[in-house]
Coordinates of C-alpha atoms in Angstrom, one line a residue:
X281 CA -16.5 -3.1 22.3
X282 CA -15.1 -5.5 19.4
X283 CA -12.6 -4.7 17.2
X284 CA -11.7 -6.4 13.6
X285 CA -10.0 -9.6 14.6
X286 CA -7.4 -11.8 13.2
X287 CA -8.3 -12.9 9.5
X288 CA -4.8 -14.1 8.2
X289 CA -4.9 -14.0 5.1
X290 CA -6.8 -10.4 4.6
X291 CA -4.9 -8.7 7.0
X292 CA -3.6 -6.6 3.9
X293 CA -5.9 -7.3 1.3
X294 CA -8.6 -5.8 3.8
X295 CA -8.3 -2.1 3.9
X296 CA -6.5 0.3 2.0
X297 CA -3.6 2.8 2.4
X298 CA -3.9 6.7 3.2
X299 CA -5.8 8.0 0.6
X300 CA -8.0 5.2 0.1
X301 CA -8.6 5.4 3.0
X302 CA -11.9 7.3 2.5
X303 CA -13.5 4.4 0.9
X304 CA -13.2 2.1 4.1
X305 CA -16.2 2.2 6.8
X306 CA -15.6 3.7 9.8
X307 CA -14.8 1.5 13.1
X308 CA -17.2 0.7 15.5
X309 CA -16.2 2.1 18.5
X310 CA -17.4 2.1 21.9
X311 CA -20.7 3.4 22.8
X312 CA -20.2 4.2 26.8
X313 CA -19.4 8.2 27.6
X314 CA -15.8 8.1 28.2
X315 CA -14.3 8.1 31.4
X316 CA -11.9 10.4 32.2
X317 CA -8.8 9.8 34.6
X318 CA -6.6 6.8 34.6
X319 CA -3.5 5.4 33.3
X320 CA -2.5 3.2 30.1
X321 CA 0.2 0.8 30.5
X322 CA 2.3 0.0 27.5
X323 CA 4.6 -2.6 26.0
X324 CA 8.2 -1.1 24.7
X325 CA 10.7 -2.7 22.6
X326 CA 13.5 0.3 21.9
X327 CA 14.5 3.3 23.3
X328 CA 15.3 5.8 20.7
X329 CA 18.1 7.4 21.4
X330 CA 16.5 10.4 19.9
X331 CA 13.0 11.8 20.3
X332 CA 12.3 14.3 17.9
X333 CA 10.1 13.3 15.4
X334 CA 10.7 16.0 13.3
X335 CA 14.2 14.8 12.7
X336 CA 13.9 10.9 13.0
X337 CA 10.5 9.9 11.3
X338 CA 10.6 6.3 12.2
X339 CA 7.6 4.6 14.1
X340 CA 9.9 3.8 16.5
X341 CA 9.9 7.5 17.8
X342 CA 6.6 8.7 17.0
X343 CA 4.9 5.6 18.9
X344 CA 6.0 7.6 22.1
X345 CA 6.7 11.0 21.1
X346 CA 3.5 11.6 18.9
X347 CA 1.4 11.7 22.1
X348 CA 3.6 14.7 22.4
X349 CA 4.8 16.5 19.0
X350 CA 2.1 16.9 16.0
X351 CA 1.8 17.0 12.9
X352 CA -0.3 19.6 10.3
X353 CA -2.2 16.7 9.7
X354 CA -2.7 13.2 10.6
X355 CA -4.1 9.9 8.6
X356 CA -8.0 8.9 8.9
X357 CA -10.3 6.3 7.9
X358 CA -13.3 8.7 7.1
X359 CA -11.5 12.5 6.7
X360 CA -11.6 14.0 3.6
X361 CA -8.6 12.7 1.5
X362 CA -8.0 10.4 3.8
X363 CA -6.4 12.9 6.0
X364 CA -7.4 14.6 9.6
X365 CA -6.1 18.1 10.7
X366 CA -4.0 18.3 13.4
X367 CA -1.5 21.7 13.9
X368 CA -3.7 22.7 10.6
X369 CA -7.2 23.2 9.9
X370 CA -7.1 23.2 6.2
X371 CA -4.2 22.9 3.3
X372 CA -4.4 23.9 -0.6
X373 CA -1.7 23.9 -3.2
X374 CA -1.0 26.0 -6.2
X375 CA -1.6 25.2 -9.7
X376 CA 2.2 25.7 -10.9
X377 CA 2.9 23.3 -7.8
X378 CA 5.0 26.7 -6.6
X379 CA 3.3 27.0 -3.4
X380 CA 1.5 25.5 -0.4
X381 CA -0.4 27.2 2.0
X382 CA -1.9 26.2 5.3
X383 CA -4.1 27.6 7.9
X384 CA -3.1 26.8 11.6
X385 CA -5.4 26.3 14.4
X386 CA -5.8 28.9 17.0
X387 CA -5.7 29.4 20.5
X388 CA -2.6 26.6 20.7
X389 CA 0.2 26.6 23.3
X390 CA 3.4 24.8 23.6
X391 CA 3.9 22.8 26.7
X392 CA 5.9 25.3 28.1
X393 CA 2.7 27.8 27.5
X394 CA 4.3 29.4 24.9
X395 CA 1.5 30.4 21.6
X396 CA 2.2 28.1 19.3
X397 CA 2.4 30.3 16.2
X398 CA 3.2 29.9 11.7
X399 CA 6.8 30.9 12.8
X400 CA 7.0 27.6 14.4
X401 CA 6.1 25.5 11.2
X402 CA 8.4 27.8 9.4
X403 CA 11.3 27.2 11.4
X404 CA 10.5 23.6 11.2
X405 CA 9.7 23.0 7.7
X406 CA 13.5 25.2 6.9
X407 CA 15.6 24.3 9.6
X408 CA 14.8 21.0 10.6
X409 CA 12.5 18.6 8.1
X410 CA 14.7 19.7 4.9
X411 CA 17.9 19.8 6.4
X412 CA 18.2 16.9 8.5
X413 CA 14.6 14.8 8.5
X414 CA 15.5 11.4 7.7
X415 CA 12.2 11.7 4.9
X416 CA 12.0 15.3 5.0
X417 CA 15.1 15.8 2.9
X418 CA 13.5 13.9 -0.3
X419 CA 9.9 15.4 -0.1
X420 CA 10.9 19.2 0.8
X421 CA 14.7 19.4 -1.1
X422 CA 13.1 22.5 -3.5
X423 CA 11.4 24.5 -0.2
X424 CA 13.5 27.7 -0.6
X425 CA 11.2 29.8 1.6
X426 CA 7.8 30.0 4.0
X427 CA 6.0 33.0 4.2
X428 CA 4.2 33.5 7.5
X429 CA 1.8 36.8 6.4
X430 CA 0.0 36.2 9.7
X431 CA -0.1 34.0 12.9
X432 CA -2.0 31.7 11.6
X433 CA -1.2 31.1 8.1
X434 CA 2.0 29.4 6.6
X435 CA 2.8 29.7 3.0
X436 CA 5.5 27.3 1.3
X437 CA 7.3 28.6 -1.4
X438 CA 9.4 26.0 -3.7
X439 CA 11.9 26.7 -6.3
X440 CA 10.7 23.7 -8.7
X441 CA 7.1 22.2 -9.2
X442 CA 6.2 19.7 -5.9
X443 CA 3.1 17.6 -6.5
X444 CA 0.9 18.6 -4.2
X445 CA -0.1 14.9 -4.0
X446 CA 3.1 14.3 -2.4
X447 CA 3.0 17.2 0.3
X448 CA -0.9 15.8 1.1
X449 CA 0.5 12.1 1.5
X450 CA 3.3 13.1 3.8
X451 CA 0.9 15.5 6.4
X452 CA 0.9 12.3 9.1
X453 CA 4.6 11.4 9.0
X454 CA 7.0 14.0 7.9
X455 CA 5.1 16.9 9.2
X456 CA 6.0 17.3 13.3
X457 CA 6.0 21.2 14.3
X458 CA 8.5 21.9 17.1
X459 CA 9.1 24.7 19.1
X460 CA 11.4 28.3 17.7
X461 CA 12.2 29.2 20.5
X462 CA 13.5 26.3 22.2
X463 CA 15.8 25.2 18.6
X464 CA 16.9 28.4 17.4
X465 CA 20.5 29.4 17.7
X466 CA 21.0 26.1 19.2
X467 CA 22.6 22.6 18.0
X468 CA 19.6 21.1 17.0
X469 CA 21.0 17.8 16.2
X470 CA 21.9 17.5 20.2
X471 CA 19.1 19.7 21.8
X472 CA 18.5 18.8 24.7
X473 CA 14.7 18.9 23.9
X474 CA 15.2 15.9 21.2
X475 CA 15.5 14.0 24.3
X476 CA 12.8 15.4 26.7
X477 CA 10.7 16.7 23.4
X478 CA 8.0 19.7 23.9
X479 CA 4.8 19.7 22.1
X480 CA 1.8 21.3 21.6
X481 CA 0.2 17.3 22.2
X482 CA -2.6 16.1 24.5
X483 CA 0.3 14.6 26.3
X484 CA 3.4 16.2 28.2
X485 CA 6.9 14.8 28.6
X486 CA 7.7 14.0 31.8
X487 CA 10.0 11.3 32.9
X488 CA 12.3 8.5 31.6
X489 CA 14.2 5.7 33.5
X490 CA 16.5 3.8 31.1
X491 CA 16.1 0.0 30.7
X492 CA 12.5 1.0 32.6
X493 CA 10.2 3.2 31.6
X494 CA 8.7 6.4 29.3
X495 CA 6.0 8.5 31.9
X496 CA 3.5 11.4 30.1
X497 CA 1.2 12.9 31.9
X498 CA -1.8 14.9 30.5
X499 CA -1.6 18.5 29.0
X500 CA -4.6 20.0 30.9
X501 CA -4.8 23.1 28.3
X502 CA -5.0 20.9 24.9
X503 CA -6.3 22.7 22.2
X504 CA -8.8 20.0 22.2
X505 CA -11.9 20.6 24.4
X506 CA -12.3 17.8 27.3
X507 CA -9.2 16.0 25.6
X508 CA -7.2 13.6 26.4
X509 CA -9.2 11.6 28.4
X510 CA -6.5 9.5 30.4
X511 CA -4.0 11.2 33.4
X512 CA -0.8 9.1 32.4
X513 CA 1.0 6.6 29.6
X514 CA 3.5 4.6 30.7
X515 CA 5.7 3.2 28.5
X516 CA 7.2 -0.3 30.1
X517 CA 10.8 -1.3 28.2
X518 CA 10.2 -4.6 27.4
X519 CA 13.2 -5.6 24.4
X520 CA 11.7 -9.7 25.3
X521 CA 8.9 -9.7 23.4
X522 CA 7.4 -13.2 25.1
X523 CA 7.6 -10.8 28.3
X524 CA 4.8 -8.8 26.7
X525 CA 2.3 -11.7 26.5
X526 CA 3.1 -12.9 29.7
X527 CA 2.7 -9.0 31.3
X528 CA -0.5 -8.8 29.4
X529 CA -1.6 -11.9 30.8
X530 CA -0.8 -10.8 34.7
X531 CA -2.1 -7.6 34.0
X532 CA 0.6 -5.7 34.1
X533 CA 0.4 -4.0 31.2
X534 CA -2.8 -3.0 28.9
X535 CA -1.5 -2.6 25.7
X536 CA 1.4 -4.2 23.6
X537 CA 1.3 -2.7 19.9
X538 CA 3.6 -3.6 16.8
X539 CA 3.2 -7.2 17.1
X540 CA 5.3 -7.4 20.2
X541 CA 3.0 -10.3 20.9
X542 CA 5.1 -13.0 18.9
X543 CA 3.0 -14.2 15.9
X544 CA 2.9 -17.9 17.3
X545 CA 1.3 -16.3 20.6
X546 CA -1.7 -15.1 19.0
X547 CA -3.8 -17.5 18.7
X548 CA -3.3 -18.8 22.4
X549 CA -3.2 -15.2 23.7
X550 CA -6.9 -13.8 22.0
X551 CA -8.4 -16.6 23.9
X552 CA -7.7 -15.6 27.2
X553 CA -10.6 -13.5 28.4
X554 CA -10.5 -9.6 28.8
X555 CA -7.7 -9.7 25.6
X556 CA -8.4 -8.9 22.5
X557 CA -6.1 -9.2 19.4
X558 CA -6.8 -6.0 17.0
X559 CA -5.2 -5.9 13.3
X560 CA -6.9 -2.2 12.8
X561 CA -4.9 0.5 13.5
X562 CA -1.7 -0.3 10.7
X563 CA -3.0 0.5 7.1
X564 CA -0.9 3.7 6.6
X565 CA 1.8 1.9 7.7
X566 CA 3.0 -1.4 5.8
X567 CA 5.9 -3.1 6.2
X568 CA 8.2 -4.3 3.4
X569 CA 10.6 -7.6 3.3
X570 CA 13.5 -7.2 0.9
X571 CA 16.5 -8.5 -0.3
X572 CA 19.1 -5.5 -0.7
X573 CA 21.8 -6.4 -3.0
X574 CA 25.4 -4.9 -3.0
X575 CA 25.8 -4.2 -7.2
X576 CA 29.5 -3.6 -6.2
X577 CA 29.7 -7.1 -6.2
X578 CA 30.7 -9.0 -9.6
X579 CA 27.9 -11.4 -9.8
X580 CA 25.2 -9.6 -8.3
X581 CA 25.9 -7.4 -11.0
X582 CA 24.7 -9.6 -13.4
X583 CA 21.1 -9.6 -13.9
X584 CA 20.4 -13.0 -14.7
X585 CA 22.4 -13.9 -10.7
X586 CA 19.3 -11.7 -9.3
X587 CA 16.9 -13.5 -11.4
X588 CA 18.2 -16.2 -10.2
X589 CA 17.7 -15.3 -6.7
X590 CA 14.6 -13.9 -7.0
X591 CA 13.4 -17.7 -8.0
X592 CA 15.0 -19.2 -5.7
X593 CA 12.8 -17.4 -3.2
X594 CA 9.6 -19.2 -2.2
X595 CA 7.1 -16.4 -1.4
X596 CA 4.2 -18.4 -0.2
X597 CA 6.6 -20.7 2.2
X598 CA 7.9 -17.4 3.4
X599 CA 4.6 -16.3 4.0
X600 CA 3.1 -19.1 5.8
X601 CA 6.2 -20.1 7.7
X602 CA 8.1 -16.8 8.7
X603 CA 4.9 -14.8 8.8
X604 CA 2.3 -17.7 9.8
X605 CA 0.2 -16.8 7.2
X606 CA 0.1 -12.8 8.9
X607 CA 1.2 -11.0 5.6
X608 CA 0.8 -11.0 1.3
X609 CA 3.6 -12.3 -1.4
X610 CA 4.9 -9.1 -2.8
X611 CA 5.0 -8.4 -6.3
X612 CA 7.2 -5.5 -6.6
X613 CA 8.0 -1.7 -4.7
X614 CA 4.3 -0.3 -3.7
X615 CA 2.2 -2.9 -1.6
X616 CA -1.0 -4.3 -2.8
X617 CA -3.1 -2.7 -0.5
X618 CA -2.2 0.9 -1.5
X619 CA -5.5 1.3 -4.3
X620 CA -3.6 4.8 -5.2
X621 CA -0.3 3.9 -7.3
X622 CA -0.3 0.2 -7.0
X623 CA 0.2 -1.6 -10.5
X624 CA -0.2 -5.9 -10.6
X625 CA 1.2 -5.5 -14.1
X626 CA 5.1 -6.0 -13.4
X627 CA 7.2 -8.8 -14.4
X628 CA 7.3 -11.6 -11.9
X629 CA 9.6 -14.7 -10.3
X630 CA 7.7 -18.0 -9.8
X631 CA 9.4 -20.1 -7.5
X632 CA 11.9 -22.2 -9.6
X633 CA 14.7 -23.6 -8.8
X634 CA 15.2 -25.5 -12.1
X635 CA 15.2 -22.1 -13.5
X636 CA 17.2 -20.5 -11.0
X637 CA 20.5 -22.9 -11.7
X638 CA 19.3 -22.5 -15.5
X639 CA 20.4 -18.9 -15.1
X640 CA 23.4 -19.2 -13.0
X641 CA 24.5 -21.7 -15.2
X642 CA 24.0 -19.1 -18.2
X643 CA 25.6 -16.3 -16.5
X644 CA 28.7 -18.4 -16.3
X645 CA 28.8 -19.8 -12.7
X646 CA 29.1 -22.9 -12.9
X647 CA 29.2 -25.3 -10.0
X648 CA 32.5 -26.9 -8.5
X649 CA 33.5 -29.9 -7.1
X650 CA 31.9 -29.1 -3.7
X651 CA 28.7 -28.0 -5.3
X652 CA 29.3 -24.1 -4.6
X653 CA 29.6 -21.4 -7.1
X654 CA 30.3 -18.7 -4.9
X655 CA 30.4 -17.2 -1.7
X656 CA 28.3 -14.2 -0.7
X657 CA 27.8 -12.4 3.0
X658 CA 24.0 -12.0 4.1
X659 CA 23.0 -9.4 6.5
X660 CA 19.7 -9.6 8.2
X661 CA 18.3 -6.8 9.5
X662 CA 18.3 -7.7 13.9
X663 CA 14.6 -5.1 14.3
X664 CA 12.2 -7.7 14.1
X665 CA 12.1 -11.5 14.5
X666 CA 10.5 -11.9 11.3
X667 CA 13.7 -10.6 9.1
X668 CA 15.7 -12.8 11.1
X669 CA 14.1 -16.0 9.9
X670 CA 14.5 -14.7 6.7
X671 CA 17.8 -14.5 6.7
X672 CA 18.1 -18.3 8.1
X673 CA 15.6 -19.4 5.3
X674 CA 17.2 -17.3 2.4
X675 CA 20.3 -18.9 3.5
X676 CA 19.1 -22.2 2.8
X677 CA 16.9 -20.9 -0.5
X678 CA 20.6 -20.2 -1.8
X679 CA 22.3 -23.1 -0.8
X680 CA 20.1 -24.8 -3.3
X681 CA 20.8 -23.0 -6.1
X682 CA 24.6 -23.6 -5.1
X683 CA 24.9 -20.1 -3.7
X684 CA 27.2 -20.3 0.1
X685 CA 25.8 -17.2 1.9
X686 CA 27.3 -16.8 5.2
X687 CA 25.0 -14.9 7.9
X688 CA 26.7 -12.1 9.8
X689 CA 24.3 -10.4 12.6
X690 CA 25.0 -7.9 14.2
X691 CA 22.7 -5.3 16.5
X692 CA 20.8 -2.2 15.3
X693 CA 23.8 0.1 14.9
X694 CA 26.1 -1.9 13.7
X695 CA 23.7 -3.6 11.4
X696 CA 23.1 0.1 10.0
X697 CA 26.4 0.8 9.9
X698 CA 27.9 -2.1 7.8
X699 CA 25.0 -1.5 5.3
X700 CA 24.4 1.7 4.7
X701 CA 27.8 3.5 5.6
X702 CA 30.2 0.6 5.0
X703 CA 28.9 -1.4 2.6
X704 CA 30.1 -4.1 3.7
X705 CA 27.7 -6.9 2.7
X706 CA 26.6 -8.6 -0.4
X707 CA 23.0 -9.4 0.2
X708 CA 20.8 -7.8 3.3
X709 CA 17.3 -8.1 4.6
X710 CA 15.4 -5.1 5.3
X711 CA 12.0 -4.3 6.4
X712 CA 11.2 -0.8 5.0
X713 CA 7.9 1.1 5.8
X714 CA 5.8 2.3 2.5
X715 CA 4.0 5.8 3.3
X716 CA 1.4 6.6 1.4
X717 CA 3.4 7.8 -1.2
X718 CA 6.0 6.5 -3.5
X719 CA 8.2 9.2 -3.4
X720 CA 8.8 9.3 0.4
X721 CA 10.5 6.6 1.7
X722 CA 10.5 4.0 -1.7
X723 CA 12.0 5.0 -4.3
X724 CA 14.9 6.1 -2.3
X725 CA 15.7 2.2 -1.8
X726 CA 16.6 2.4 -6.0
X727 CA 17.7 6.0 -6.7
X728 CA 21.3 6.5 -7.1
X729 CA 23.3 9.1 -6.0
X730 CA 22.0 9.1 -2.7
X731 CA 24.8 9.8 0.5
X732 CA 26.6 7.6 2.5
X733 CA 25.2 6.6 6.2
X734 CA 21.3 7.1 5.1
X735 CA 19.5 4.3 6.5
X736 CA 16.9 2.3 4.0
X737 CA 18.4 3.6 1.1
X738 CA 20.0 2.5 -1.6
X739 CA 23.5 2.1 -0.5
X740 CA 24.4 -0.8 -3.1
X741 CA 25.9 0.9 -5.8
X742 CA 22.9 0.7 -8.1
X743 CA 22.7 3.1 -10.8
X744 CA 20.1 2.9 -13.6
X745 CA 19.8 6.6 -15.4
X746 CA 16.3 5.4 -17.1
X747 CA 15.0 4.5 -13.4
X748 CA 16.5 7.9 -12.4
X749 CA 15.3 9.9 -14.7
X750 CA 11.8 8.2 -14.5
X751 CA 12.0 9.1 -10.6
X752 CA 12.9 12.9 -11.3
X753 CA 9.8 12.6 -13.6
X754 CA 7.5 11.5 -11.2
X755 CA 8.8 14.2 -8.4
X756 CA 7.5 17.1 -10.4
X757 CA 4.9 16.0 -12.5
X758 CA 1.7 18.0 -11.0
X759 CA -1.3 16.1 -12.6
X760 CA -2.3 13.1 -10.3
X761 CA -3.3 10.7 -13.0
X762 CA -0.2 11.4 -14.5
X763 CA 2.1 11.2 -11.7
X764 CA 0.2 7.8 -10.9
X765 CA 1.0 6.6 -14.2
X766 CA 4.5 7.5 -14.2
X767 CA 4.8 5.1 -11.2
X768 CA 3.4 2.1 -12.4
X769 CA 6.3 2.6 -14.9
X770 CA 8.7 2.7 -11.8
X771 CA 7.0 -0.6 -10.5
X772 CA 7.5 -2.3 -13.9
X773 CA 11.3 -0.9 -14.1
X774 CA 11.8 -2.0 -10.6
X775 CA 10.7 -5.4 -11.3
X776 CA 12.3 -6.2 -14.3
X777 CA 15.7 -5.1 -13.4
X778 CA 16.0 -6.1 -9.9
X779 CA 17.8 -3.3 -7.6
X780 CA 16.7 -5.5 -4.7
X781 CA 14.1 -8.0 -4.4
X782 CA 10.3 -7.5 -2.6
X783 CA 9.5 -10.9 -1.0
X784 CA 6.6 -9.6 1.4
X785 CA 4.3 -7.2 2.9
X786 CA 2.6 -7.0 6.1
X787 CA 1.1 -5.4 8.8
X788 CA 1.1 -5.1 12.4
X789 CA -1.1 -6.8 15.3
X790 CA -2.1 -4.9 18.5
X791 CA -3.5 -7.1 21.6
X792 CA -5.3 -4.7 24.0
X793 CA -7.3 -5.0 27.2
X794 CA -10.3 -4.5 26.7
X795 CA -10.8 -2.1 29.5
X796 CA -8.8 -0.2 26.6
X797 CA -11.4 2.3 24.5
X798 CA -11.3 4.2 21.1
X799 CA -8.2 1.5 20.0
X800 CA -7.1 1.5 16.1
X801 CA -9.7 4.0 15.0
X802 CA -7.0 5.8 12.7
X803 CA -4.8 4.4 10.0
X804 CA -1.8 5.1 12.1
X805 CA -3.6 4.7 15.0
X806 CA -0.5 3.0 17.1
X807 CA 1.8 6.4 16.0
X808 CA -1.1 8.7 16.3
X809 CA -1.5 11.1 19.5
X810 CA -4.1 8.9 21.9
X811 CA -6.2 12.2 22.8
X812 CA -9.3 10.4 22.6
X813 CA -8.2 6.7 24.0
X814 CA -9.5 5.7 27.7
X815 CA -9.9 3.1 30.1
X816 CA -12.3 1.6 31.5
X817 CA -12.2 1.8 35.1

């Protein structure tokens, strides 16, 4: 079986994003019948404190939890509109962008043999994704009601045009059906079923050790016939991420996903035989580095002092140094490799320092005797290695421009807390995920008005009523060439007034046995649900 393997520099430019998707050839998969029976391995970082993935839709929960919960719909290389069904067989909208209906599979049980039933997507689409989804409250704010005329048919009702484009593009990640009649009446913020989740999955919850493991076993009645093929996924906490090589390299584990195989590893590590280093799997799901900037702060206020960061920043060293060559300069809010709403035409920031003191010196901060115009506190984000070189380069990118920028780190909840509760920082690094789909999880990095405590939003007192207004535009304008339109205009805003600052893009590596079958054969293959994956005994 062979897989796509390491090509740094096309690791993005090489495939495109959800609904492109269709345009990409399928993967070559293996040709052996699959063998049924077994167990998969696999390499850890987190524990998320909180399972449900149709309240936290972050790839941190879904890696474990979509094996268990599912979606309507989920992404795919060769599906029709880039998209697969899952929970529902087929999906139309309205012309007046007033409705959405969707037909649910039959025949489907919970975990707990319940039917799984339209009532269930109701009660999740009202009560949990608008309410208190992390992305769910942006996409479905205007859902005021869903119809369920029948079993197997769920009918959204908005109050105010929603592009179907949007709903389409958010199937895979914002779409996670749980159970009515294990959330109803209940707490649903601290059910106990957000830690011990139940799903209608190929895969069953059924054990966790802290600091040790996640267990799943196989759901013997899946709605899918002779699916999944393996008996057990175990979910090995590694936080080390040089413990994953080494445990791929004894053996121990099959799998290590998310690049948990450091970057300088890789070319040592797809050498050794029976490994294989896959960069398939991770087009529906590309990372973002950026600079957020507090515009509380006097002279990040100024636009000429962002300008004058944004030149200070050498992309390509960034690029080859922090990212070995594994990722793509950025030139503004939507990556590259998404062919849907992706615009080159923005304004841009050569590297220049020249240029960069040019403006400071224009925007009135001038130098003193020790060389320093002023002092700023940089917060990189502690989730991946990558943003925390950053931070150490951006640090020195500053100092030559004569900006001191002391480093504060802190771990994942505090980090979260000081920047998007407290606001206390004046420059931060974040690594956002772009979804298909400008309106879920990007332009909620620039929109004002959004609350306190929401993390990967704009939390930096930036307030621009054109880009607002331009935003609101794009959220109900029905007609897909004209939404598209509407956010290359975004892009060009975005870049030429500088909310925050998009220095890269990248995605993800896998290394995988080989024993390993069916890997990275869906966009989101790493969050997807495994039903078809097995191992070679």
């Amino acid at each position: 079986m062979s897989y796509e393997l390491i090509s740094r520099r096309s690791i993005l430019k090489a495939t495109g994003l959800l609904l492109a998707s269709t345009a990409m050839p399928t993967l070559l998969v293996a040709q052996e019948a699959p063998k049924k029976g077994g167990r998969l391995t696999v390499a850890a970082d987190s524990e998320p404190r909180n399972l449900n993935p149709a309240i936290v839709a972050s790839n941190g929960v879904f890696f474990v939890s979509s094996k268990v919960v599912e979606p309507l719909a989920e992404a795919s290389f060769d599906g029709e509109g880039g998209l697969e069904g899952r929970l529902a067989t087929s999906w139309e909208g309205s012309e007046d962008g007033l409705t959405a209906t969707f037909r649910l599979r039959e025949g489907v049980k919970w975990h707990d043999g319940k039917p799984f039933t339209s009532a269930d997507v109701a009660f999740s689409a009202l009560q949990i994704w608008k309410p208190l989804q992390n992305l769910g409250r942006v996409v479905f704010k205007d859902l005021e009601a869903v119809e369920t005329p029948d079993p197997q048919t769920a009918v959204f009702h908005f109050s105010k045009p929603t592009p179907f484009q949007l709903i389409r593009n958010a199937l895979p990640a914002l779409s996670s059906v749980v159970p009515k009649h294990l959330y109803e009446g209940t707490d649903i913020s601290n059910n106990p079923a957000n830690n011990a989740p139940v799903g209608t999955g190929p895969f069953k919850f059924a054990e966790y050790k802290p600091g040790e493991f996640y267990r799943l076993e196989r759901n013997p009645d899946y709605w899918r016939q002779d699916q999944p093929y393996i008996d057990e996924i175990i979910y090995r906490v590694l936080p080390d991420r040089a413990a994953a090589a080494n445990s791929l390299e004894a053996g121990e584990i099959d799998l290590a996903a998310f690049s948990m195989v450091p970057l300088a590893d890789l070319d040592r590590i797809g050498k050794v035989e029976g490994l294989e280093v896959v960069t398939k799997g991770y087009e529906a799901l590309t990372y973002q580095l950026i600079v957020e900037i507090n515009h509380r702060r006097k002279e990040l206020a100024d636009l000429k002092v962002r300008q004058a960061i944004a030149h200070a920043i050498d992309k390509d060293f960034v690029v080859k140094t922090v990212f070995l060559g594994y990722a793509e300069a950025a030139t503004g809010p939507v990556p590259q490799n998404d062919k849907q709403f992706y615009t080159a035409e923005v304004p841009t920031y050569p590297f220049d320092v020249a240029k960069a003191n040019a403006l400071l010196d224009e925007a009135g901060y001038k130098r003193g005797g020790n060389g320093i115009r002023f002092k700023l506190k940089l917060l990189p984000a502690p989730y991946f290695n990558e943003t925390k070189q950053f931070g150490d380069y951006l640090r020195q990118a500053l100092a030559a421009i004569g900006i001191d920028a002391e480093i504060v780190n802190n771990d994942a909840a505090a980090h979260q807390k000081a920047v998007y509760t407290d606001h206390a920082f004046d420059l931060a690094v974040a690594p956002p995920v772009f979804r298909g789909d400008p309106a879920i999880s990007t332009t909620i990095l620039v929109e004002s008005g959004i609350p306190d405590g929401v993390p990967f939003s704009n939390q930096g007192g930036y307030a621009n009523p054109e880009l607002d207004a331009l935003i609101a535009k794009a959220a109900s304008e029905l007609d897909p060439d004209k939404r598209i339109a509407l956010y290359h205009d975004f892009q060009k805003l975005v870049a030429a007034d500088l909310p925050l600052i998009n220095v890269a893009e990248w995605g993800f590596t896998s290394v995988a046995s080989q024993k390993v079958k069916n890997v990275a054969n869906n966009p989101r293959w790493a969050v997807s649900n495994w039903s078809d994956v097995w191992v070679e005994g």
